[in-house]
Amino acid sequence: VVPETVVQADRLTESEAAVDLLVASGLASSRRDARQSLTDGAIRWNGGRVPSGDGFRVAPGDIGLLQKGRRTKHLVVVR
């Protein structure tokens, strides 16, 4: 069973959407922790590595599996 979080698209900053998703889903305890995980290359979205820069975008209606490390997974629905 994978936990699920619904995130409102207007709550995501354009330049740090990945950081916002990590904090909203609980995969990161803080924005700093989220940035460090991205820098370490520990975050995947639907199996693909999430870049640490601002190259990650999500749109309303997107559904994805956010993964930190090998075992920690979270389903994210963007509305």
XYZ file of N, CA and C in Angstrom:
237
model
N 0.851 -1.177 0.000
C 0.000 0.000 0.000
C 0.892 1.234 0.000
N 0.599 2.126 -0.923
C 1.374 3.358 -1.068
C 0.518 4.529 -0.583
N 1.038 5.370 0.307
C 0.269 6.539 0.737
C 0.029 7.510 -0.420
N -1.040 8.292 -0.302
C -1.419 9.223 -1.368
C -1.623 10.624 -0.804
N -1.186 11.622 -1.572
C -1.386 13.017 -1.207
C -1.933 13.768 -2.408
N -2.941 14.614 -2.167
C -3.475 15.493 -3.199
C -2.899 16.878 -2.937
N -2.274 17.460 -3.959
C -1.635 18.765 -3.831
C -2.286 19.720 -4.822
N -2.621 20.899 -4.359
C -3.181 21.928 -5.235
C -2.050 22.551 -6.052
N -2.233 22.659 -7.351
C -1.196 23.181 -8.246
C -0.802 24.610 -7.887
N -1.747 25.403 -7.389
C -1.419 26.786 -7.060
C -0.547 26.915 -5.808
N -0.352 25.822 -5.076
C 0.515 25.841 -3.903
C 1.964 25.469 -4.249
N 2.208 25.144 -5.514
C 3.550 24.769 -5.953
C 4.232 25.974 -6.598
N 5.439 26.276 -6.147
C 6.186 27.357 -6.787
C 6.780 26.826 -8.080
N 6.795 27.646 -9.092
C 7.250 27.197 -10.404
C 8.701 26.740 -10.387
N 9.555 27.456 -9.672
C 10.983 27.135 -9.688
C 11.355 25.995 -8.744
N 10.497 25.670 -7.776
C 10.840 24.611 -6.822
C 9.671 23.652 -6.616
N 9.041 23.216 -7.691
C 7.892 22.314 -7.598
C 8.274 20.997 -6.925
N 9.452 20.467 -7.243
C 9.878 19.203 -6.646
C 10.043 19.344 -5.135
N 10.610 20.445 -4.697
C 10.790 20.695 -3.259
C 9.429 20.761 -2.577
N 8.493 21.482 -3.168
C 7.149 21.608 -2.599
C 6.443 20.258 -2.522
N 6.577 19.440 -3.558
C 5.953 18.112 -3.552
C 6.543 17.226 -2.469
N 7.848 17.263 -2.291
C 8.489 16.444 -1.263
C 8.015 16.825 0.137
N 7.908 18.116 0.397
C 7.459 18.568 1.710
C 5.976 18.242 1.910
N 5.143 18.485 0.891
C 3.701 18.233 1.003
C 3.400 16.750 1.217
N 4.187 15.887 0.602
C 3.951 14.445 0.731
C 4.535 13.861 2.012
N 5.394 14.611 2.676
C 6.015 14.112 3.892
C 7.302 13.335 3.647
N 7.747 13.268 2.390
C 9.004 12.575 2.095
C 10.215 13.386 2.545
N 10.008 14.663 2.795
C 11.077 15.526 3.319
C 10.510 16.293 4.510
N 11.313 16.408 5.548
C 10.840 17.083 6.755
C 10.898 18.605 6.629
N 11.686 19.099 5.684
C 11.815 20.541 5.495
C 12.219 20.814 4.052
N 12.164 22.074 3.666
C 12.595 22.446 2.315
C 14.089 22.184 2.142
N 14.867 22.398 3.195
C 16.304 22.136 3.125
C 16.566 20.650 2.904
N 15.839 19.796 3.634
C 15.975 18.349 3.476
C 15.600 17.937 2.055
N 14.546 18.542 1.511
C 14.117 18.233 0.145
C 15.190 18.623 -0.865
N 15.758 19.818 -0.716
C 16.813 20.268 -1.641
C 18.032 19.343 -1.573
N 18.391 18.912 -0.364
C 19.544 18.024 -0.207
C 19.290 16.674 -0.877
N 18.088 16.135 -0.725
C 17.745 14.864 -1.370
C 17.805 14.991 -2.887
N 17.346 16.126 -3.418
C 17.423 16.353 -4.863
C 18.867 16.454 -5.325
N 19.683 17.172 -4.573
C 21.100 17.311 -4.917
C 21.806 15.958 -4.892
N 21.417 15.114 -3.943
C 22.020 13.776 -3.818
C 21.539 12.813 -4.900
N 20.508 13.206 -5.654
C 19.980 12.335 -6.707
C 19.110 11.216 -6.173
N 18.520 11.417 -4.989
C 17.752 10.357 -4.333
C 16.270 10.383 -4.674
N 15.828 11.315 -5.521
C 14.399 11.479 -5.794
C 14.068 11.067 -7.228
N 12.985 10.302 -7.355
C 12.493 9.879 -8.673
C 11.008 10.200 -8.785
N 10.580 10.536 -10.015
C 9.175 10.792 -10.333
C 8.808 9.845 -11.447
N 7.916 8.907 -11.177
C 7.523 7.877 -12.143
C 8.732 7.129 -12.708
N 9.708 6.883 -11.868
C 10.872 6.093 -12.259
C 12.046 6.885 -12.802
N 11.827 8.141 -13.183
C 12.907 8.970 -13.720
C 13.474 9.900 -12.663
N 14.770 10.070 -12.683
C 15.421 10.932 -11.700
C 14.974 12.388 -11.855
N 14.716 13.031 -10.729
C 14.283 14.438 -10.725
C 15.526 15.313 -10.654
N 15.670 16.264 -11.569
C 16.846 17.140 -11.547
C 16.812 18.076 -10.337
N 17.995 18.461 -9.867
C 18.060 19.330 -8.696
C 17.811 20.792 -9.047
N 17.848 21.149 -10.308
C 17.585 22.536 -10.713
C 16.106 22.789 -10.860
N 15.757 23.695 -11.753
C 14.341 24.029 -11.942
C 13.753 23.368 -13.180
N 14.273 22.223 -13.583
C 13.806 21.542 -14.782
C 12.646 20.599 -14.551
N 12.027 20.628 -13.383
C 10.924 19.721 -13.060
C 9.615 20.502 -13.038
N 8.648 20.061 -13.824
C 7.350 20.738 -13.893
C 6.221 19.721 -13.706
N 5.178 20.142 -13.035
C 3.950 19.349 -12.945
C 2.787 20.277 -13.286
N 1.693 19.687 -13.727
C 0.515 20.456 -14.122
C -0.713 19.862 -13.443
N -1.771 20.639 -13.323
C -3.005 20.085 -12.765
C -3.435 18.849 -13.549
N -3.806 17.822 -12.831
C -4.198 16.565 -13.456
C -3.090 15.531 -13.474
N -1.864 15.938 -13.180
C -0.752 14.985 -13.145
C -0.885 14.055 -11.944
N -0.580 12.795 -12.172
C -0.536 11.796 -11.106
C 0.803 11.103 -11.245
N 1.541 10.995 -10.146
C 2.852 10.369 -10.242
C 3.282 9.698 -8.962
N 4.206 8.779 -9.121
C 4.794 8.092 -7.985
C 6.094 8.800 -7.640
N 6.122 9.427 -6.490
C 7.298 10.132 -6.000
C 8.053 9.173 -5.095
N 9.330 9.017 -5.339
C 10.129 8.036 -4.605
C 11.389 8.675 -4.056
N 11.683 8.382 -2.787
C 12.909 8.843 -2.144
C 13.698 7.605 -1.747
N 14.858 7.443 -2.352
C 15.635 6.236 -2.094
C 15.002 5.035 -2.784
N 15.268 3.857 -2.257
C 14.747 2.642 -2.889
C 13.367 2.247 -2.404
N 13.065 2.525 -1.153
C 11.856 1.953 -0.570
C 10.750 2.935 -0.230
N 11.040 4.196 -0.107
C 10.034 5.163 0.330
C 9.312 5.731 -0.891
N 8.024 5.408 -1.016
C 7.240 5.826 -2.177
C 5.976 6.527 -1.719
N 5.490 7.433 -2.577
C 4.287 8.194 -2.263
C 3.593 8.562 -3.564
N 2.300 8.309 -3.650
C 1.519 8.690 -4.815
C 1.077 10.141 -4.664
N 1.313 10.950 -5.677
C 0.961 12.369 -5.626
C -0.006 12.691 -6.763
N -1.108 13.344 -6.400
C -2.110 13.796 -7.367
C -2.095 15.316 -7.333
N -1.866 15.940 -8.483
C -1.829 17.405 -8.566
C -3.174 17.881 -9.111
N -3.818 18.761 -8.360
C -5.143 19.279 -8.777
C -5.071 20.760 -9.034
